[in-house]
Amino acid sequence: MAVRKKRSISVPPDLDSQIEAAAARAGMSYSAWLAATARKEFAIRAGLDGVAQFEREHGAFSSDEIAEAQAWAKAAIERGKRTGARQRRTA
């Protein structure tokens, strides 16, 4: 079993309700949902840092490159929907 560190946190009641509902929809515990969401946030930040580093070294992406990336992402989402790919749960 994975080692866990216990924390006591305070959140506003409305945010607490939203987290509880999101966790239930995902079939996850409150804690697992928070951990998965934090991991996603760190992955997003790392990706944005990677893009910034690339642009510092190679220059900004052109509007054509951005449009191509957006089209690829949209197609990937659609492929995932057609194949029934599910979001991976991490906790």
CSV table of N, CA, C and O in Angstrom, one decimal:
chain,number,residue,atom,x,y,z
A,1,MET,N,0.8,-1.2,0.0
A,1,MET,CA,0.0,0.0,0.0
A,1,MET,C,0.9,1.2,0.0
A,1,MET,O,1.9,1.3,0.6
A,2,ALA,N,0.5,2.3,-0.7
A,2,ALA,CA,1.2,3.5,-0.8
A,2,ALA,C,1.2,4.2,0.5
A,2,ALA,O,0.2,4.3,1.2
A,3,VAL,N,2.3,4.8,0.8
A,3,VAL,CA,2.5,5.7,2.0
A,3,VAL,C,1.7,7.0,1.7
A,3,VAL,O,1.8,7.6,0.7
A,4,ARG,N,1.0,7.4,2.7
A,4,ARG,CA,0.2,8.6,2.6
A,4,ARG,C,0.6,9.5,3.8
A,4,ARG,O,0.9,9.1,4.9
A,5,LYS,N,0.6,10.8,3.5
A,5,LYS,CA,0.8,11.8,4.5
A,5,LYS,C,-0.6,12.5,4.8
A,5,LYS,O,-1.2,12.9,3.9
A,6,LYS,N,-1.0,12.5,6.1
A,6,LYS,CA,-2.3,13.1,6.4
A,6,LYS,C,-2.1,14.6,6.7
A,6,LYS,O,-1.1,15.0,7.2
A,7,ARG,N,-3.1,15.3,6.2
A,7,ARG,CA,-3.1,16.8,6.4
A,7,ARG,C,-4.5,17.2,6.8
A,7,ARG,O,-5.5,16.5,6.5
A,8,SER,N,-4.5,18.3,7.5
A,8,SER,CA,-5.8,18.9,7.8
A,8,SER,C,-5.9,20.2,7.1
A,8,SER,O,-5.0,21.0,7.2
A,9,ILE,N,-6.9,20.4,6.3
A,9,ILE,CA,-7.0,21.6,5.5
A,9,ILE,C,-8.3,22.2,5.7
A,9,ILE,O,-9.3,21.6,6.2
A,10,SER,N,-8.4,23.5,5.4
A,10,SER,CA,-9.7,24.3,5.5
A,10,SER,C,-10.0,24.8,4.1
A,10,SER,O,-9.1,25.3,3.4
A,11,VAL,N,-11.2,24.6,3.7
A,11,VAL,CA,-11.7,25.1,2.4
A,11,VAL,C,-13.1,25.8,2.7
A,11,VAL,O,-13.8,25.4,3.6
A,12,PRO,N,-13.4,26.8,1.8
A,12,PRO,CA,-14.7,27.4,2.0
A,12,PRO,C,-15.8,26.3,1.7
A,12,PRO,O,-15.6,25.4,0.9
A,13,PRO,N,-17.0,26.5,2.3
A,13,PRO,CA,-18.0,25.5,2.2
A,13,PRO,C,-18.5,25.2,0.8
A,13,PRO,O,-18.7,24.1,0.4
A,14,ASP,N,-18.5,26.3,-0.1
A,14,ASP,CA,-19.0,26.1,-1.5
A,14,ASP,C,-17.9,25.2,-2.2
A,14,ASP,O,-18.3,24.4,-3.0
A,15,LEU,N,-16.6,25.5,-2.0
A,15,LEU,CA,-15.6,24.7,-2.6
A,15,LEU,C,-15.6,23.3,-2.1
A,15,LEU,O,-15.4,22.3,-2.9
A,16,ASP,N,-15.8,23.1,-0.8
A,16,ASP,CA,-15.9,21.7,-0.3
A,16,ASP,C,-17.0,20.9,-1.0
A,16,ASP,O,-16.8,19.8,-1.4
A,17,SER,N,-18.2,21.6,-1.2
A,17,SER,CA,-19.3,20.9,-1.8
A,17,SER,C,-18.9,20.5,-3.3
A,17,SER,O,-19.3,19.4,-3.7
A,18,GLN,N,-18.2,21.4,-4.0
A,18,GLN,CA,-17.9,21.1,-5.3
A,18,GLN,C,-16.9,20.0,-5.4
A,18,GLN,O,-16.9,19.1,-6.3
A,19,ILE,N,-15.9,20.0,-4.5
A,19,ILE,CA,-14.9,18.9,-4.5
A,19,ILE,C,-15.6,17.6,-4.2
A,19,ILE,O,-15.3,16.6,-4.9
A,20,GLU,N,-16.4,17.6,-3.2
A,20,GLU,CA,-17.2,16.3,-2.8
A,20,GLU,C,-18.0,15.8,-4.0
A,20,GLU,O,-17.9,14.6,-4.3
A,21,ALA,N,-18.7,16.7,-4.7
A,21,ALA,CA,-19.5,16.3,-5.9
A,21,ALA,C,-18.6,15.8,-7.0
A,21,ALA,O,-18.9,14.7,-7.6
A,22,ALA,N,-17.5,16.4,-7.3
A,22,ALA,CA,-16.6,16.0,-8.3
A,22,ALA,C,-16.0,14.7,-8.0
A,22,ALA,O,-15.8,13.8,-8.9
A,23,ALA,N,-15.6,14.5,-6.8
A,23,ALA,CA,-15.0,13.2,-6.4
A,23,ALA,C,-16.0,12.1,-6.6
A,23,ALA,O,-15.7,11.0,-7.1
A,24,ALA,N,-17.2,12.3,-6.2
A,24,ALA,CA,-18.3,11.3,-6.3
A,24,ALA,C,-18.5,11.0,-7.8
A,24,ALA,O,-18.6,9.8,-8.1
A,25,ARG,N,-18.6,12.0,-8.6
A,25,ARG,CA,-18.8,11.7,-10.1
A,25,ARG,C,-17.6,10.9,-10.6
A,25,ARG,O,-17.8,10.1,-11.5
A,26,ALA,N,-16.4,11.1,-10.1
A,26,ALA,CA,-15.3,10.4,-10.6
A,26,ALA,C,-15.1,9.0,-10.0
A,26,ALA,O,-14.2,8.3,-10.3
A,27,GLY,N,-15.9,8.7,-9.0
A,27,GLY,CA,-15.8,7.5,-8.3
A,27,GLY,C,-14.6,7.4,-7.4
A,27,GLY,O,-14.0,6.3,-7.3
A,28,MET,N,-14.2,8.6,-6.9
A,28,MET,CA,-12.9,8.6,-6.1
A,28,MET,C,-13.3,9.2,-4.7
A,28,MET,O,-14.3,9.8,-4.5
A,29,SER,N,-12.3,8.9,-3.8
A,29,SER,CA,-12.5,9.6,-2.5
A,29,SER,C,-12.1,11.0,-2.6
A,29,SER,O,-11.5,11.5,-3.6
A,30,TYR,N,-12.5,11.8,-1.6
A,30,TYR,CA,-12.2,13.2,-1.6
A,30,TYR,C,-10.7,13.4,-1.7
A,30,TYR,O,-10.2,14.2,-2.5
A,31,SER,N,-10.0,12.7,-0.9
A,31,SER,CA,-8.5,12.8,-0.9
A,31,SER,C,-7.9,12.4,-2.2
A,31,SER,O,-7.0,13.1,-2.7
A,32,ALA,N,-8.4,11.3,-2.8
A,32,ALA,CA,-7.8,10.9,-4.1
A,32,ALA,C,-8.1,11.9,-5.2
A,32,ALA,O,-7.2,12.2,-6.0
A,33,TRP,N,-9.3,12.5,-5.1
A,33,TRP,CA,-9.6,13.5,-6.1
A,33,TRP,C,-8.7,14.7,-6.0
A,33,TRP,O,-8.2,15.3,-7.0
A,34,LEU,N,-8.5,15.2,-4.7
A,34,LEU,CA,-7.6,16.3,-4.5
A,34,LEU,C,-6.2,16.0,-5.0
A,34,LEU,O,-5.5,16.8,-5.6
A,35,ALA,N,-5.7,14.8,-4.7
A,35,ALA,CA,-4.3,14.4,-5.1
A,35,ALA,C,-4.2,14.4,-6.6
A,35,ALA,O,-3.3,14.9,-7.2
A,36,ALA,N,-5.2,13.8,-7.3
A,36,ALA,CA,-5.2,13.7,-8.8
A,36,ALA,C,-5.3,15.1,-9.4
A,36,ALA,O,-4.6,15.4,-10.4
A,37,THR,N,-6.1,16.0,-8.8
A,37,THR,CA,-6.2,17.4,-9.3
A,37,THR,C,-4.9,18.1,-9.1
A,37,THR,O,-4.5,18.9,-10.0
A,38,ALA,N,-4.2,17.9,-8.0
A,38,ALA,CA,-2.9,18.6,-7.8
A,38,ALA,C,-1.9,18.1,-8.8
A,38,ALA,O,-1.1,18.9,-9.3
A,39,ARG,N,-1.9,16.8,-9.0
A,39,ARG,CA,-1.0,16.2,-10.0
A,39,ARG,C,-1.2,16.8,-11.4
A,39,ARG,O,-0.3,17.1,-12.1
A,40,LYS,N,-2.5,17.0,-11.8
A,40,LYS,CA,-2.8,17.6,-13.1
A,40,LYS,C,-2.3,19.0,-13.1
A,40,LYS,O,-1.7,19.5,-14.1
A,41,GLU,N,-2.5,19.8,-12.0
A,41,GLU,CA,-2.0,21.1,-12.0
A,41,GLU,C,-0.5,21.2,-12.2
A,41,GLU,O,0.0,22.0,-12.9
A,42,PHE,N,0.3,20.3,-11.5
A,42,PHE,CA,1.7,20.3,-11.7
A,42,PHE,C,2.1,19.9,-13.1
A,42,PHE,O,3.1,20.4,-13.6
A,43,ALA,N,1.4,18.9,-13.7
A,43,ALA,CA,1.7,18.6,-15.1
A,43,ALA,C,1.4,19.7,-16.0
A,43,ALA,O,2.2,20.0,-17.0
A,44,ILE,N,0.4,20.5,-15.8
A,44,ILE,CA,0.1,21.7,-16.6
A,44,ILE,C,1.2,22.7,-16.5
A,44,ILE,O,1.7,23.2,-17.5
A,45,ARG,N,1.6,22.9,-15.2
A,45,ARG,CA,2.7,23.9,-15.0
A,45,ARG,C,4.0,23.5,-15.7
A,45,ARG,O,4.7,24.3,-16.3
A,46,ALA,N,4.3,22.2,-15.6
A,46,ALA,CA,5.5,21.7,-16.2
A,46,ALA,C,5.4,21.8,-17.7
A,46,ALA,O,6.4,22.2,-18.4
A,47,GLY,N,4.2,21.6,-18.3
A,47,GLY,CA,4.1,21.7,-19.7
A,47,GLY,C,4.2,23.2,-20.2
A,47,GLY,O,4.9,23.5,-21.2
A,48,LEU,N,3.6,24.1,-19.4
A,48,LEU,CA,3.8,25.5,-19.7
A,48,LEU,C,5.2,26.0,-19.6
A,48,LEU,O,5.7,26.7,-20.4
A,49,ASP,N,5.9,25.5,-18.6
A,49,ASP,CA,7.3,25.8,-18.4
A,49,ASP,C,8.1,25.2,-19.6
A,49,ASP,O,9.0,25.9,-20.1
A,50,GLY,N,7.8,24.0,-20.1
A,50,GLY,CA,8.5,23.5,-21.2
A,50,GLY,C,8.2,24.3,-22.5
A,50,GLY,O,9.2,24.5,-23.3
A,51,VAL,N,7.0,24.7,-22.7
A,51,VAL,CA,6.7,25.6,-23.9
A,51,VAL,C,7.5,26.9,-23.8
A,51,VAL,O,8.1,27.3,-24.7
A,52,ALA,N,7.5,27.5,-22.6
A,52,ALA,CA,8.2,28.7,-22.4
A,52,ALA,C,9.7,28.6,-22.7
A,52,ALA,O,10.4,29.4,-23.3
A,53,GLN,N,10.3,27.4,-22.2
A,53,GLN,CA,11.7,27.1,-22.4
A,53,GLN,C,12.0,27.0,-23.9
A,53,GLN,O,12.9,27.5,-24.4
A,54,PHE,N,11.1,26.2,-24.6
A,54,PHE,CA,11.3,26.0,-26.0
A,54,PHE,C,11.2,27.3,-26.8
A,54,PHE,O,12.1,27.6,-27.6
A,55,GLU,N,10.3,28.2,-26.4
A,55,GLU,CA,10.2,29.5,-27.1
A,55,GLU,C,11.4,30.4,-26.8
A,55,GLU,O,11.8,31.1,-27.7
A,56,ARG,N,11.9,30.3,-25.6
A,56,ARG,CA,13.1,31.1,-25.3
A,56,ARG,C,14.3,30.6,-26.2
A,56,ARG,O,15.1,31.4,-26.7
A,57,GLU,N,14.4,29.3,-26.4
A,57,GLU,CA,15.5,28.8,-27.2
A,57,GLU,C,15.3,28.9,-28.7
A,57,GLU,O,16.2,29.0,-29.5
A,58,HIS,N,14.0,28.8,-29.2
A,58,HIS,CA,13.7,28.7,-30.6
A,58,HIS,C,12.8,29.8,-31.2
A,58,HIS,O,12.5,29.8,-32.3
A,59,GLY,N,12.3,30.7,-30.3
A,59,GLY,CA,11.4,31.7,-30.7
A,59,GLY,C,10.0,31.3,-30.6
A,59,GLY,O,9.7,30.1,-30.4
A,60,ALA,N,9.1,32.3,-30.6
A,60,ALA,CA,7.7,32.0,-30.3
A,60,ALA,C,7.1,31.1,-31.5
A,60,ALA,O,7.5,31.2,-32.6
A,61,PHE,N,6.1,30.3,-31.1
A,61,PHE,CA,5.4,29.5,-32.1
A,61,PHE,C,4.6,30.5,-33.0
A,61,PHE,O,4.1,31.5,-32.6
A,62,SER,N,4.6,30.1,-34.3
A,62,SER,CA,3.8,30.9,-35.3
A,62,SER,C,2.3,30.6,-35.1
A,62,SER,O,1.9,29.6,-34.5
A,63,SER,N,1.5,31.5,-35.7
A,63,SER,CA,0.1,31.3,-35.7
A,63,SER,C,-0.3,30.0,-36.4
A,63,SER,O,-1.2,29.3,-36.0
A,64,ASP,N,0.4,29.7,-37.4
A,64,ASP,CA,0.2,28.4,-38.2
A,64,ASP,C,0.5,27.2,-37.3
A,64,ASP,O,-0.2,26.2,-37.2
A,65,GLU,N,1.6,27.3,-36.5
A,65,GLU,CA,2.0,26.2,-35.6
A,65,GLU,C,0.9,26.0,-34.5
A,65,GLU,O,0.6,24.9,-34.2
A,66,ILE,N,0.5,27.1,-34.0
A,66,ILE,CA,-0.6,27.1,-32.9
A,66,ILE,C,-1.8,26.5,-33.5
A,66,ILE,O,-2.5,25.6,-32.8
A,67,ALA,N,-2.3,26.9,-34.7
A,67,ALA,CA,-3.5,26.4,-35.3
A,67,ALA,C,-3.4,24.9,-35.5
A,67,ALA,O,-4.3,24.1,-35.3
A,68,GLU,N,-2.2,24.4,-36.0
A,68,GLU,CA,-2.0,23.0,-36.2
A,68,GLU,C,-2.1,22.2,-34.9
A,68,GLU,O,-2.7,21.1,-34.9
A,69,ALA,N,-1.5,22.7,-33.8
A,69,ALA,CA,-1.5,22.1,-32.5
A,69,ALA,C,-3.0,22.0,-32.0
A,69,ALA,O,-3.4,21.0,-31.5
A,70,GLN,N,-3.7,23.1,-32.2
A,70,GLN,CA,-5.1,23.1,-31.7
A,70,GLN,C,-5.9,22.1,-32.5
A,70,GLN,O,-6.8,21.4,-31.9
A,71,ALA,N,-5.7,22.0,-33.8
A,71,ALA,CA,-6.4,21.0,-34.6
A,71,ALA,C,-6.1,19.6,-34.2
A,71,ALA,O,-6.9,18.7,-34.1
A,72,TRP,N,-4.8,19.3,-33.9
A,72,TRP,CA,-4.3,18.0,-33.5
A,72,TRP,C,-5.0,17.7,-32.1
A,72,TRP,O,-5.5,16.5,-32.0
A,73,ALA,N,-5.0,18.6,-31.2
A,73,ALA,CA,-5.6,18.4,-29.9
A,73,ALA,C,-7.1,18.1,-30.0
A,73,ALA,O,-7.7,17.2,-29.4
A,74,LYS,N,-7.8,18.8,-30.9
A,74,LYS,CA,-9.2,18.6,-31.1
A,74,LYS,C,-9.5,17.2,-31.6
A,74,LYS,O,-10.4,16.5,-31.2
A,75,ALA,N,-8.7,16.8,-32.6
A,75,ALA,CA,-8.8,15.5,-33.2
A,75,ALA,C,-8.5,14.4,-32.2
A,75,ALA,O,-9.2,13.4,-32.2
A,76,ALA,N,-7.6,14.6,-31.3
A,76,ALA,CA,-7.2,13.6,-30.3
A,76,ALA,C,-8.4,13.4,-29.3
A,76,ALA,O,-8.7,12.3,-28.9
A,77,ILE,N,-9.0,14.5,-29.0
A,77,ILE,CA,-10.2,14.5,-28.1
A,77,ILE,C,-11.3,13.7,-28.7
A,77,ILE,O,-11.9,12.8,-28.1
A,78,GLU,N,-11.5,14.0,-30.0
A,78,GLU,CA,-12.6,13.2,-30.7
A,78,GLU,C,-12.3,11.8,-30.8
A,78,GLU,O,-13.1,10.9,-30.7
A,79,ARG,N,-11.0,11.4,-31.1
A,79,ARG,CA,-10.6,10.0,-31.2
A,79,ARG,C,-10.9,9.3,-29.9
A,79,ARG,O,-11.3,8.2,-29.8
A,80,GLY,N,-10.5,10.0,-28.8
A,80,GLY,CA,-10.7,9.4,-27.5
A,80,GLY,C,-12.2,9.2,-27.2
A,80,GLY,O,-12.6,8.2,-26.6
A,81,LYS,N,-13.1,10.1,-27.6
A,81,LYS,CA,-14.5,9.9,-27.4
A,81,LYS,C,-15.0,8.7,-28.2
A,81,LYS,O,-15.8,7.9,-27.8
A,82,ARG,N,-14.5,8.5,-29.4
A,82,ARG,CA,-15.0,7.4,-30.3
A,82,ARG,C,-14.5,6.1,-29.8
A,82,ARG,O,-15.2,5.1,-30.0
A,83,THR,N,-13.3,6.0,-29.2
A,83,THR,CA,-12.8,4.8,-28.8
A,83,THR,C,-13.1,4.4,-27.4
A,83,THR,O,-12.7,3.4,-26.9
A,84,GLY,N,-13.8,5.4,-26.7
A,84,GLY,CA,-14.2,5.1,-25.4
A,84,GLY,C,-13.1,5.3,-24.4
A,84,GLY,O,-13.1,4.8,-23.3
A,85,ALA,N,-12.0,5.9,-24.8
A,85,ALA,CA,-10.9,6.2,-23.9
A,85,ALA,C,-11.4,6.9,-22.7
A,85,ALA,O,-12.1,7.9,-22.8
A,86,ARG,N,-10.9,6.5,-21.5
A,86,ARG,CA,-11.3,7.2,-20.3
A,86,ARG,C,-10.1,7.9,-19.7
A,86,ARG,O,-9.0,7.5,-19.9
A,87,GLN,N,-10.4,8.9,-19.0
A,87,GLN,CA,-9.4,9.6,-18.3
A,87,GLN,C,-8.8,8.7,-17.2
A,87,GLN,O,-9.5,8.0,-16.5
A,88,ARG,N,-7.5,8.7,-17.2
A,88,ARG,CA,-6.8,7.8,-16.2
A,88,ARG,C,-6.9,8.4,-14.8
A,88,ARG,O,-6.8,9.6,-14.6
A,89,ARG,N,-7.2,7.6,-13.9
A,89,ARG,CA,-7.4,8.0,-12.5
A,89,ARG,C,-6.0,7.8,-11.8
A,89,ARG,O,-5.5,6.7,-11.9
A,90,THR,N,-5.6,8.8,-11.1
A,90,THR,CA,-4.3,8.7,-10.3
A,90,THR,C,-4.6,9.1,-8.9
A,90,THR,O,-5.3,10.0,-8.7
A,91,ALA,N,-4.1,8.3,-8.0
A,91,ALA,CA,-4.2,8.7,-6.6
A,91,ALA,C,-3.3,7.9,-5.8
A,91,ALA,O,-2.9,6.8,-6.1
